[in-house]
Short mmCIF file of C-alpha atoms in Angstrom, two decimals:
data_model
loop_
_atom_site.label_atom_id
_atom_site.label_comp_id
_atom_site.label_asym_id
_atom_site.label_seq_id
_atom_site.Cartn_x
_atom_site.Cartn_y
_atom_site.Cartn_z
CA UNK A 1 0.00 0.00 0.00
CA UNK A 2 1.06 3.55 -0.67
CA UNK A 3 1.22 6.16 2.08
CA UNK A 4 -1.86 8.39 2.01
CA UNK A 5 0.25 11.47 1.17
CA UNK A 6 1.44 9.90 -2.10
CA UNK A 7 -2.16 9.43 -3.28
CA UNK A 8 -3.78 12.69 -2.14
CA UNK A 9 -2.42 16.21 -1.73
CA UNK A 10 -4.46 18.95 -0.09
CA UNK A 11 -4.43 22.29 -1.93
CA UNK A 12 -6.01 24.26 0.94
CA UNK A 13 -5.24 24.89 4.59
CA UNK A 14 -7.56 24.48 7.58
CA UNK A 15 -10.10 27.36 7.75
CA UNK A 16 -9.00 28.71 4.35
CA UNK A 17 -11.83 30.36 2.43
CA UNK A 18 -12.41 28.79 -0.98
CA UNK A 19 -14.47 29.74 -4.00
CA UNK A 20 -16.25 27.77 -6.70
CA UNK A 21 -13.67 26.29 -9.04
CA UNK A 22 -10.81 26.30 -6.53
CA UNK A 23 -8.74 23.12 -6.38
CA UNK A 24 -9.28 21.48 -3.00
CA UNK A 25 -7.22 18.34 -3.42
CA UNK A 26 -5.24 16.57 -6.11
CA UNK A 27 -5.36 12.82 -6.50
CA UNK A 28 -2.89 10.51 -8.22
CA UNK A 29 -5.56 8.25 -9.73
CA UNK A 30 -3.00 5.90 -11.28
CA UNK A 31 -1.54 5.22 -7.82
CA UNK A 32 -5.03 4.82 -6.34
CA UNK A 33 -5.85 2.18 -8.97
CA UNK A 34 -2.42 0.56 -8.50
CA UNK A 35 -3.15 0.26 -4.77
CA UNK A 36 -6.35 -1.63 -5.64
CA UNK A 37 -8.87 1.08 -4.79
CA UNK A 38 -11.81 2.32 -6.85
CA UNK A 39 -11.65 5.81 -8.32
CA UNK A 40 -15.42 6.23 -8.10
CA UNK A 41 -16.09 9.60 -6.48
CA UNK A 42 -18.97 10.27 -4.09
CA UNK A 43 -20.77 13.61 -4.36
CA UNK A 44 -23.30 14.93 -1.86
CA UNK A 45 -25.83 17.69 -2.54
CA UNK A 46 -26.90 19.10 0.81
CA UNK A 47 -29.56 21.63 -0.26
CA UNK A 48 -31.90 19.42 -2.28
CA UNK A 49 -34.98 20.78 -0.49
CA UNK A 50 -34.26 24.16 -2.13
CA UNK A 51 -34.10 22.63 -5.63
CA UNK A 52 -36.80 21.29 -7.95
CA UNK A 53 -34.66 18.31 -8.97
CA UNK A 54 -31.12 16.94 -8.94
CA UNK A 55 -30.36 14.24 -11.51
CA UNK A 56 -26.91 12.65 -11.70
CA UNK A 57 -25.31 11.91 -15.05
CA UNK A 58 -24.23 8.31 -14.55
CA UNK A 59 -21.95 5.82 -16.26
CA UNK A 60 -19.72 8.47 -17.82
CA UNK A 61 -16.06 9.36 -17.47
CA UNK A 62 -15.54 13.07 -16.90
CA UNK A 63 -12.74 15.59 -16.82
CA UNK A 64 -12.45 18.84 -14.89
CA UNK A 65 -15.26 21.21 -15.80
CA UNK A 66 -17.66 18.56 -17.15
CA UNK A 67 -21.22 18.64 -15.79
CA UNK A 68 -22.01 15.65 -13.59
CA UNK A 69 -25.42 16.76 -12.31
CA UNK A 70 -28.51 18.23 -13.95
CA UNK A 71 -30.04 20.68 -11.46
CA UNK A 72 -33.41 22.39 -11.82
CA UNK A 73 -34.12 25.37 -9.55
#
């Protein structure tokens, strides 16, 4: 197994203010796969009661900036 710090690197400090689009963490996905872990990423939407609908786009590979949710307000 690889040490955690070789797989993930934090791009922010504790209590640092961030904005939409800021990099929070970088992941070496090749090393994650090599260590035998899945690269499936969990996303949580916490304000669904304020939205008409949230529909995930499933079974697709994405890159930075690609839409992964369809949200209706």
